[in-house]
mmCIF file with all atom_site columns, C-alpha atoms in Angstrom:
data_model
loop_
_atom_site.group_PDB
_atom_site.id
_atom_site.type_symbol
_atom_site.label_atom_id
_atom_site.label_alt_id
_atom_site.label_comp_id
_atom_site.label_asym_id
_atom_site.label_entity_id
_atom_site.label_seq_id
_atom_site.pdbx_PDB_ins_code
_atom_site.Cartn_x
_atom_site.Cartn_y
_atom_site.Cartn_z
_atom_site.occupancy
_atom_site.B_iso_or_equiv
_atom_site.pdbx_formal_charge
_atom_site.auth_seq_id
_atom_site.auth_comp_id
_atom_site.auth_asym_id
_atom_site.auth_atom_id
_atom_site.pdbx_PDB_model_num
ATOM 1   C CA . UNK A 1 1   ? 24.560  50.943  10.947  1.00 46.00 ? 1076 UNK A CA 1
ATOM 2   C CA . UNK A 1 2   ? 27.636  48.867  10.067  1.00 51.00 ? 1077 UNK A CA 1
ATOM 3   C CA . UNK A 1 3   ? 26.606  46.397  12.763  1.00 44.00 ? 1078 UNK A CA 1
ATOM 4   C CA . UNK A 1 4   ? 23.157  45.949  11.159  1.00 45.00 ? 1079 UNK A CA 1
ATOM 5   C CA . UNK A 1 5   ? 24.759  45.534  7.734   1.00 39.00 ? 1080 UNK A CA 1
ATOM 6   C CA . UNK A 1 6   ? 27.110  42.810  9.047   1.00 34.00 ? 1081 UNK A CA 1
ATOM 7   C CA . UNK A 1 7   ? 24.274  41.007  10.903  1.00 37.00 ? 1082 UNK A CA 1
ATOM 8   C CA . UNK A 1 8   ? 22.081  41.157  7.803   1.00 38.00 ? 1083 UNK A CA 1
ATOM 9   C CA . UNK A 1 9   ? 24.941  39.742  5.694   1.00 41.00 ? 1084 UNK A CA 1
ATOM 10  C CA . UNK A 1 10  ? 25.495  36.906  8.179   1.00 36.00 ? 1085 UNK A CA 1
ATOM 11  C CA . UNK A 1 11  ? 21.779  36.123  8.180   1.00 36.00 ? 1086 UNK A CA 1
ATOM 12  C CA . UNK A 1 12  ? 21.654  35.955  4.366   1.00 36.00 ? 1087 UNK A CA 1
ATOM 13  C CA . UNK A 1 13  ? 24.744  33.708  4.331   1.00 38.00 ? 1088 UNK A CA 1
ATOM 14  C CA . UNK A 1 14  ? 23.242  31.340  6.934   1.00 35.00 ? 1089 UNK A CA 1
ATOM 15  C CA . UNK A 1 15  ? 19.909  31.120  5.124   1.00 36.00 ? 1090 UNK A CA 1
ATOM 16  C CA . UNK A 1 16  ? 21.693  30.427  1.812   1.00 42.00 ? 1091 UNK A CA 1
ATOM 17  C CA . UNK A 1 17  ? 23.802  27.718  3.449   1.00 39.00 ? 1092 UNK A CA 1
ATOM 18  C CA . UNK A 1 18  ? 20.762  26.056  5.058   1.00 37.00 ? 1093 UNK A CA 1
ATOM 19  C CA . UNK A 1 19  ? 18.802  26.169  1.802   1.00 43.00 ? 1094 UNK A CA 1
ATOM 20  C CA . UNK A 1 20  ? 21.716  24.595  -0.046  1.00 45.00 ? 1095 UNK A CA 1
ATOM 21  C CA . UNK A 1 21  ? 22.114  21.854  2.580   1.00 45.00 ? 1096 UNK A CA 1
ATOM 22  C CA . UNK A 1 22  ? 18.358  21.137  2.525   1.00 45.00 ? 1097 UNK A CA 1
ATOM 23  C CA . UNK A 1 23  ? 18.408  20.931  -1.273  1.00 46.00 ? 1098 UNK A CA 1
ATOM 24  C CA . UNK A 1 24  ? 21.119  18.249  -1.157  1.00 50.00 ? 1099 UNK A CA 1
ATOM 25  C CA . UNK A 1 25  ? 19.050  16.091  1.220   1.00 52.00 ? 1100 UNK A CA 1
ATOM 26  C CA . UNK A 1 26  ? 15.924  16.261  -0.936  1.00 54.00 ? 1101 UNK A CA 1
ATOM 27  C CA . UNK A 1 27  ? 17.564  15.054  -4.143  1.00 53.00 ? 1102 UNK A CA 1
ATOM 28  C CA . UNK A 1 28  ? 18.438  11.472  -3.307  1.00 54.00 ? 1103 UNK A CA 1
ATOM 29  C CA . UNK A 1 29  ? 18.328  8.828   -6.007  1.00 54.00 ? 1104 UNK A CA 1
ATOM 30  C CA . UNK A 1 30  ? 14.891  8.388   -7.492  1.00 59.00 ? 1105 UNK A CA 1
ATOM 31  C CA . UNK A 1 31  ? 13.464  4.873   -7.260  1.00 55.00 ? 1106 UNK A CA 1
ATOM 32  C CA . UNK A 1 32  ? 13.381  2.918   -10.511 1.00 61.00 ? 1107 UNK A CA 1
ATOM 33  C CA . UNK A 1 33  ? 9.914   2.846   -12.044 1.00 83.00 ? 1108 UNK A CA 1
ATOM 34  C CA . UNK A 1 34  ? 8.050   -0.397  -11.422 1.00 91.00 ? 1109 UNK A CA 1
ATOM 35  C CA . UNK A 1 35  ? 5.040   -1.024  -13.675 1.00 90.00 ? 1110 UNK A CA 1
ATOM 36  C CA . UNK A 1 36  ? 3.018   -2.779  -10.975 1.00 92.00 ? 1111 UNK A CA 1
ATOM 37  C CA . UNK A 1 37  ? 3.680   -0.151  -8.340  1.00 94.00 ? 1112 UNK A CA 1
ATOM 38  C CA . UNK A 1 38  ? 2.844   2.596   -10.844 1.00 93.00 ? 1113 UNK A CA 1
ATOM 39  C CA . UNK A 1 39  ? -0.510  0.912   -11.549 1.00 92.00 ? 1114 UNK A CA 1
ATOM 40  C CA . UNK A 1 40  ? -1.210  0.644   -7.821  1.00 95.00 ? 1115 UNK A CA 1
ATOM 41  C CA . UNK A 1 41  ? -0.502  4.359   -7.406  1.00 96.00 ? 1116 UNK A CA 1
ATOM 42  C CA . UNK A 1 42  ? -3.621  5.010   -9.491  1.00 95.00 ? 1117 UNK A CA 1
ATOM 43  C CA . UNK A 1 43  ? -5.621  3.623   -6.549  1.00 97.00 ? 1118 UNK A CA 1
ATOM 44  C CA . UNK A 1 44  ? -4.592  6.376   -4.123  1.00 98.00 ? 1119 UNK A CA 1
ATOM 45  C CA . UNK A 1 45  ? -7.793  7.581   -2.471  1.00 98.00 ? 1120 UNK A CA 1
ATOM 46  C CA . UNK A 1 46  ? -10.717 6.397   -0.371  1.00 98.00 ? 1121 UNK A CA 1
ATOM 47  C CA . UNK A 1 47  ? -12.719 3.337   -1.392  1.00 98.00 ? 1122 UNK A CA 1
ATOM 48  C CA . UNK A 1 48  ? -16.162 2.134   -0.311  1.00 98.00 ? 1123 UNK A CA 1
ATOM 49  C CA . UNK A 1 49  ? -17.808 -1.274  -0.612  1.00 97.00 ? 1124 UNK A CA 1
ATOM 50  C CA . UNK A 1 50  ? -19.999 -1.822  -3.664  1.00 96.00 ? 1125 UNK A CA 1
ATOM 51  C CA . UNK A 1 51  ? -23.502 -3.200  -3.171  1.00 95.00 ? 1126 UNK A CA 1
ATOM 52  C CA . UNK A 1 52  ? -24.841 -6.234  -5.071  1.00 92.00 ? 1127 UNK A CA 1
ATOM 53  C CA . UNK A 1 53  ? -25.559 -3.979  -8.077  1.00 92.00 ? 1128 UNK A CA 1
ATOM 54  C CA . UNK A 1 54  ? -22.062 -2.477  -8.069  1.00 91.00 ? 1129 UNK A CA 1
ATOM 55  C CA . UNK A 1 55  ? -23.218 0.878   -6.653  1.00 94.00 ? 1130 UNK A CA 1
ATOM 56  C CA . UNK A 1 56  ? -21.208 2.598   -3.900  1.00 96.00 ? 1131 UNK A CA 1
ATOM 57  C CA . UNK A 1 57  ? -22.308 2.219   -0.284  1.00 96.00 ? 1132 UNK A CA 1
ATOM 58  C CA . UNK A 1 58  ? -21.293 4.431   2.643   1.00 96.00 ? 1133 UNK A CA 1
ATOM 59  C CA . UNK A 1 59  ? -18.982 1.737   4.113   1.00 96.00 ? 1134 UNK A CA 1
ATOM 60  C CA . UNK A 1 60  ? -15.364 2.906   3.804   1.00 97.00 ? 1135 UNK A CA 1
ATOM 61  C CA . UNK A 1 61  ? -13.288 -0.241  3.315   1.00 96.00 ? 1136 UNK A CA 1
ATOM 62  C CA . UNK A 1 62  ? -9.932  1.049   2.099   1.00 97.00 ? 1137 UNK A CA 1
ATOM 63  C CA . UNK A 1 63  ? -7.832  4.204   2.268   1.00 98.00 ? 1138 UNK A CA 1
ATOM 64  C CA . UNK A 1 64  ? -4.766  4.115   0.023   1.00 98.00 ? 1139 UNK A CA 1
ATOM 65  C CA . UNK A 1 65  ? -1.917  6.623   0.192   1.00 98.00 ? 1140 UNK A CA 1
ATOM 66  C CA . UNK A 1 66  ? 1.658   7.045   -0.982  1.00 98.00 ? 1141 UNK A CA 1
ATOM 67  C CA . UNK A 1 67  ? 4.376   7.029   1.644   1.00 97.00 ? 1142 UNK A CA 1
ATOM 68  C CA . UNK A 1 68  ? 8.181   6.848   1.868   1.00 97.00 ? 1143 UNK A CA 1
ATOM 69  C CA . UNK A 1 69  ? 8.730   9.431   -0.859  1.00 95.00 ? 1144 UNK A CA 1
ATOM 70  C CA . UNK A 1 70  ? 6.415   7.582   -3.261  1.00 95.00 ? 1145 UNK A CA 1
ATOM 71  C CA . UNK A 1 71  ? 8.382   4.324   -2.995  1.00 96.00 ? 1146 UNK A CA 1
ATOM 72  C CA . UNK A 1 72  ? 5.661   2.545   -0.997  1.00 98.00 ? 1147 UNK A CA 1
ATOM 73  C CA . UNK A 1 73  ? 1.887   2.405   -0.971  1.00 98.00 ? 1148 UNK A CA 1
ATOM 74  C CA . UNK A 1 74  ? 0.078   2.028   2.337   1.00 98.00 ? 1149 UNK A CA 1
ATOM 75  C CA . UNK A 1 75  ? -3.450  0.713   2.348   1.00 98.00 ? 1150 UNK A CA 1
ATOM 76  C CA . UNK A 1 76  ? -5.593  0.848   5.467   1.00 98.00 ? 1151 UNK A CA 1
ATOM 77  C CA . UNK A 1 77  ? -8.301  -1.803  5.292   1.00 97.00 ? 1152 UNK A CA 1
ATOM 78  C CA . UNK A 1 78  ? -11.382 -1.247  7.469   1.00 97.00 ? 1153 UNK A CA 1
ATOM 79  C CA . UNK A 1 79  ? -10.042 2.047   8.897   1.00 98.00 ? 1154 UNK A CA 1
ATOM 80  C CA . UNK A 1 80  ? -11.034 2.697   12.488  1.00 97.00 ? 1155 UNK A CA 1
ATOM 81  C CA . UNK A 1 81  ? -12.621 -0.730  12.885  1.00 97.00 ? 1156 UNK A CA 1
ATOM 82  C CA . UNK A 1 82  ? -11.506 -3.407  15.368  1.00 96.00 ? 1157 UNK A CA 1
ATOM 83  C CA . UNK A 1 83  ? -10.366 -5.512  12.377  1.00 95.00 ? 1158 UNK A CA 1
ATOM 84  C CA . UNK A 1 84  ? -8.251  -2.736  10.763  1.00 97.00 ? 1159 UNK A CA 1
ATOM 85  C CA . UNK A 1 85  ? -5.255  -4.082  8.804   1.00 97.00 ? 1160 UNK A CA 1
ATOM 86  C CA . UNK A 1 86  ? -2.387  -2.497  6.858   1.00 98.00 ? 1161 UNK A CA 1
ATOM 87  C CA . UNK A 1 87  ? -1.060  -3.894  3.574   1.00 98.00 ? 1162 UNK A CA 1
ATOM 88  C CA . UNK A 1 88  ? 2.120   -2.196  2.305   1.00 98.00 ? 1163 UNK A CA 1
ATOM 89  C CA . UNK A 1 89  ? 3.098   -2.480  -1.364  1.00 98.00 ? 1164 UNK A CA 1
ATOM 90  C CA . UNK A 1 90  ? 6.702   -1.922  -2.476  1.00 98.00 ? 1165 UNK A CA 1
ATOM 91  C CA . UNK A 1 91  ? 8.839   -2.625  -5.522  1.00 96.00 ? 1166 UNK A CA 1
ATOM 92  C CA . UNK A 1 92  ? 11.055  -5.705  -5.410  1.00 95.00 ? 1167 UNK A CA 1
ATOM 93  C CA . UNK A 1 93  ? 13.053  -5.377  -8.599  1.00 93.00 ? 1168 UNK A CA 1
ATOM 94  C CA . UNK A 1 94  ? 10.502  -5.753  -11.405 1.00 91.00 ? 1169 UNK A CA 1
ATOM 95  C CA . UNK A 1 95  ? 7.977   -7.392  -9.033  1.00 94.00 ? 1170 UNK A CA 1
ATOM 96  C CA . UNK A 1 96  ? 5.663   -5.967  -6.367  1.00 96.00 ? 1171 UNK A CA 1
ATOM 97  C CA . UNK A 1 97  ? 5.945   -7.133  -2.778  1.00 98.00 ? 1172 UNK A CA 1
ATOM 98  C CA . UNK A 1 98  ? 2.900   -7.031  -0.502  1.00 98.00 ? 1173 UNK A CA 1
ATOM 99  C CA . UNK A 1 99  ? 3.422   -7.243  3.257   1.00 98.00 ? 1174 UNK A CA 1
ATOM 100 C CA . UNK A 1 100 ? 0.080   -7.705  5.002   1.00 97.00 ? 1175 UNK A CA 1
ATOM 101 C CA . UNK A 1 101 ? -0.012  -6.558  8.643   1.00 98.00 ? 1176 UNK A CA 1
ATOM 102 C CA . UNK A 1 102 ? -2.925  -8.739  9.677   1.00 96.00 ? 1177 UNK A CA 1
ATOM 103 C CA . UNK A 1 103 ? -5.377  -8.670  12.559  1.00 95.00 ? 1178 UNK A CA 1
ATOM 104 C CA . UNK A 1 104 ? -4.173  -12.221 13.273  1.00 95.00 ? 1179 UNK A CA 1
ATOM 105 C CA . UNK A 1 105 ? -0.854  -10.753 14.444  1.00 97.00 ? 1180 UNK A CA 1
ATOM 106 C CA . UNK A 1 106 ? 1.198   -12.135 11.582  1.00 98.00 ? 1181 UNK A CA 1
ATOM 107 C CA . UNK A 1 107 ? 2.760   -10.490 8.542   1.00 98.00 ? 1182 UNK A CA 1
ATOM 108 C CA . UNK A 1 108 ? 2.580   -12.660 5.430   1.00 98.00 ? 1183 UNK A CA 1
ATOM 109 C CA . UNK A 1 109 ? 4.565   -11.458 2.417   1.00 98.00 ? 1184 UNK A CA 1
ATOM 110 C CA . UNK A 1 110 ? 3.314   -12.065 -1.082  1.00 98.00 ? 1185 UNK A CA 1
ATOM 111 C CA . UNK A 1 111 ? 4.951   -11.275 -4.392  1.00 97.00 ? 1186 UNK A CA 1
ATOM 112 C CA . UNK A 1 112 ? 3.381   -10.454 -7.754  1.00 95.00 ? 1187 UNK A CA 1
ATOM 113 C CA . UNK A 1 113 ? 5.229   -10.634 -11.036 1.00 88.00 ? 1188 UNK A CA 1
ATOM 114 C CA . UNK A 1 114 ? 4.629   -7.687  -13.347 1.00 80.00 ? 1189 UNK A CA 1
ATOM 115 C CA . UNK A 1 115 ? 5.577   -9.593  -16.527 1.00 76.00 ? 1190 UNK A CA 1
ATOM 116 C CA . UNK A 1 116 ? 1.961   -10.259 -17.539 1.00 66.00 ? 1191 UNK A CA 1
ATOM 117 C CA . UNK A 1 117 ? 0.554   -7.200  -15.837 1.00 69.00 ? 1192 UNK A CA 1
ATOM 118 C CA . UNK A 1 118 ? -2.535  -6.006  -17.731 1.00 83.00 ? 1193 UNK A CA 1
ATOM 119 C CA . UNK A 1 119 ? -4.795  -4.752  -14.909 1.00 90.00 ? 1194 UNK A CA 1
ATOM 120 C CA . UNK A 1 120 ? -4.353  -7.664  -12.518 1.00 94.00 ? 1195 UNK A CA 1
ATOM 121 C CA . UNK A 1 121 ? -1.701  -8.387  -9.928  1.00 95.00 ? 1196 UNK A CA 1
ATOM 122 C CA . UNK A 1 122 ? -1.600  -11.952 -8.604  1.00 95.00 ? 1197 UNK A CA 1
ATOM 123 C CA . UNK A 1 123 ? 0.232   -12.136 -5.299  1.00 96.00 ? 1198 UNK A CA 1
ATOM 124 C CA . UNK A 1 124 ? 1.646   -15.498 -4.181  1.00 96.00 ? 1199 UNK A CA 1
ATOM 125 C CA . UNK A 1 125 ? 2.926   -16.378 -0.718  1.00 97.00 ? 1200 UNK A CA 1
ATOM 126 C CA . UNK A 1 126 ? 6.637   -15.599 -0.302  1.00 97.00 ? 1201 UNK A CA 1
ATOM 127 C CA . UNK A 1 127 ? 7.163   -16.038 3.432   1.00 97.00 ? 1202 UNK A CA 1
ATOM 128 C CA . UNK A 1 128 ? 6.264   -13.961 6.406   1.00 97.00 ? 1203 UNK A CA 1
ATOM 129 C CA . UNK A 1 129 ? 6.888   -13.224 10.033  1.00 97.00 ? 1204 UNK A CA 1
ATOM 130 C CA . UNK A 1 130 ? 5.216   -14.497 13.169  1.00 97.00 ? 1205 UNK A CA 1
ATOM 131 C CA . UNK A 1 131 ? 3.645   -17.452 11.397  1.00 96.00 ? 1206 UNK A CA 1
ATOM 132 C CA . UNK A 1 132 ? 4.223   -21.076 10.525  1.00 96.00 ? 1207 UNK A CA 1
ATOM 133 C CA . UNK A 1 133 ? 2.589   -21.503 7.091   1.00 94.00 ? 1208 UNK A CA 1
ATOM 134 C CA . UNK A 1 134 ? 2.118   -25.249 7.701   1.00 95.00 ? 1209 UNK A CA 1
ATOM 135 C CA . UNK A 1 135 ? -0.295  -24.659 10.568  1.00 95.00 ? 1210 UNK A CA 1
ATOM 136 C CA . UNK A 1 136 ? -1.084  -20.986 11.268  1.00 95.00 ? 1211 UNK A CA 1
ATOM 137 C CA . UNK A 1 137 ? -4.012  -19.147 9.741   1.00 94.00 ? 1212 UNK A CA 1
ATOM 138 C CA . UNK A 1 138 ? -2.775  -16.419 7.398   1.00 96.00 ? 1213 UNK A CA 1
ATOM 139 C CA . UNK A 1 139 ? -3.437  -14.649 4.109   1.00 95.00 ? 1214 UNK A CA 1
ATOM 140 C CA . UNK A 1 140 ? -1.660  -16.787 1.514   1.00 96.00 ? 1215 UNK A CA 1
ATOM 141 C CA . UNK A 1 141 ? -2.495  -15.220 -1.845  1.00 95.00 ? 1216 UNK A CA 1
ATOM 142 C CA . UNK A 1 142 ? -4.381  -12.273 -3.283  1.00 95.00 ? 1217 UNK A CA 1
ATOM 143 C CA . UNK A 1 143 ? -5.520  -11.063 -6.662  1.00 94.00 ? 1218 UNK A CA 1
ATOM 144 C CA . UNK A 1 144 ? -6.046  -7.366  -7.185  1.00 95.00 ? 1219 UNK A CA 1
ATOM 145 C CA . UNK A 1 145 ? -7.846  -6.287  -10.354 1.00 95.00 ? 1220 UNK A CA 1
ATOM 146 C CA . UNK A 1 146 ? -8.125  -2.653  -11.405 1.00 95.00 ? 1221 UNK A CA 1
ATOM 147 C CA . UNK A 1 147 ? -11.405 -2.616  -13.320 1.00 95.00 ? 1222 UNK A CA 1
ATOM 148 C CA . UNK A 1 148 ? -11.228 1.095   -14.186 1.00 96.00 ? 1223 UNK A CA 1
ATOM 149 C CA . UNK A 1 149 ? -10.257 4.393   -12.531 1.00 96.00 ? 1224 UNK A CA 1
ATOM 150 C CA . UNK A 1 150 ? -13.148 4.135   -10.054 1.00 97.00 ? 1225 UNK A CA 1
ATOM 151 C CA . UNK A 1 151 ? -13.467 0.369   -9.439  1.00 96.00 ? 1226 UNK A CA 1
ATOM 152 C CA . UNK A 1 152 ? -11.154 -2.347  -8.203  1.00 95.00 ? 1227 UNK A CA 1
ATOM 153 C CA . UNK A 1 153 ? -11.622 -5.855  -6.883  1.00 96.00 ? 1228 UNK A CA 1
ATOM 154 C CA . UNK A 1 154 ? -9.637  -7.807  -4.347  1.00 95.00 ? 1229 UNK A CA 1
ATOM 155 C CA . UNK A 1 155 ? -9.840  -11.569 -3.891  1.00 94.00 ? 1230 UNK A CA 1
ATOM 156 C CA . UNK A 1 156 ? -7.862  -13.205 -1.120  1.00 92.00 ? 1231 UNK A CA 1
ATOM 157 C CA . UNK A 1 157 ? -7.022  -16.781 -0.231  1.00 94.00 ? 1232 UNK A CA 1
ATOM 158 C CA . UNK A 1 158 ? -6.614  -17.592 3.423   1.00 94.00 ? 1233 UNK A CA 1
ATOM 159 C CA . UNK A 1 159 ? -4.581  -20.566 4.583   1.00 94.00 ? 1234 UNK A CA 1
ATOM 160 C CA . UNK A 1 160 ? -4.827  -22.733 7.668   1.00 93.00 ? 1235 UNK A CA 1
ATOM 161 C CA . UNK A 1 161 ? -3.222  -26.064 8.557   1.00 94.00 ? 1236 UNK A CA 1
ATOM 162 C CA . UNK A 1 162 ? -1.311  -26.016 5.263   1.00 93.00 ? 1237 UNK A CA 1
ATOM 163 C CA . UNK A 1 163 ? -4.371  -25.725 3.000   1.00 93.00 ? 1238 UNK A CA 1
ATOM 164 C CA . UNK A 1 164 ? -6.898  -23.132 1.848   1.00 92.00 ? 1239 UNK A CA 1
ATOM 165 C CA . UNK A 1 165 ? -9.182  -21.898 4.637   1.00 90.00 ? 1240 UNK A CA 1
ATOM 166 C CA . UNK A 1 166 ? -12.885 -21.930 3.854   1.00 82.00 ? 1241 UNK A CA 1
ATOM 167 C CA . UNK A 1 167 ? -13.993 -18.852 5.840   1.00 78.00 ? 1242 UNK A CA 1
ATOM 168 C CA . UNK A 1 168 ? -11.288 -16.263 5.274   1.00 77.00 ? 1243 UNK A CA 1
ATOM 169 C CA . UNK A 1 169 ? -10.328 -13.442 2.918   1.00 73.00 ? 1244 UNK A CA 1
ATOM 170 C CA . UNK A 1 170 ? -13.556 -13.234 0.928   1.00 78.00 ? 1245 UNK A CA 1
ATOM 171 C CA . UNK A 1 171 ? -13.562 -11.066 -2.178  1.00 90.00 ? 1246 UNK A CA 1
ATOM 172 C CA . UNK A 1 172 ? -14.408 -7.375  -2.189  1.00 94.00 ? 1247 UNK A CA 1
ATOM 173 C CA . UNK A 1 173 ? -15.634 -5.062  -4.924  1.00 96.00 ? 1248 UNK A CA 1
ATOM 174 C CA . UNK A 1 174 ? -14.701 -1.463  -4.208  1.00 97.00 ? 1249 UNK A CA 1
ATOM 175 C CA . UNK A 1 175 ? -15.771 1.897   -5.637  1.00 97.00 ? 1250 UNK A CA 1
ATOM 176 C CA . UNK A 1 176 ? -13.799 5.147   -5.360  1.00 97.00 ? 1251 UNK A CA 1
ATOM 177 C CA . UNK A 1 177 ? -15.449 7.553   -2.926  1.00 95.00 ? 1252 UNK A CA 1
ATOM 178 C CA . UNK A 1 178 ? -16.265 10.817  -4.682  1.00 87.00 ? 1253 UNK A CA 1
#
C-alpha cells in the first residue's frame, strides 16, 4: 500500500514537471503583427479558378495554410500537378517577403511594402537563389489583390534576359472553394 502511494506520488510529480516544461516551450515570443501578413491570413483555404463570368470552376489552383506557428503562410499553387509551386509569405519588418519556389528550379524573392496596403500587395524583385536575373527566366514581380472574402486575383510578371517575358505568369482570378 505504501509502495503504491509512493509510486502514485512520483507519477504525479513527473507529470506535473513535464507539463510545466512543455508549457515553457510553447510560450515563446509572439511575432509582431504585420498588416500585410494579417491580410494574407484571411486567404487561408482552398481556391479554384474562376471562369470568364467570375463563377467558380472545379479546378483547384491554390491551397493556402498557416505554418511555423502562424509566422508564415504557405501557398501550394497547382497542387498535385506537374507544375506545382510553393510561394511562402513571411514578415520582413513592416513589409511582406514572398519567396517563390518555382518549377523552373529557382527561388526568386519579392518584397511588398505595407505602407499603402488597402487590399493590394505589390511584390517587387528583391533577389533570389539559383538564378541570374540578367538572363534566367524567373518570376520578377507579382500583384495580389484581395477583392473580398471569397475572391482574390494574382497577376505576375515573368522576366527573361533582363526584361519582361511575354509568355509567363499570366493573371489568375480565384474563388474560395465552399
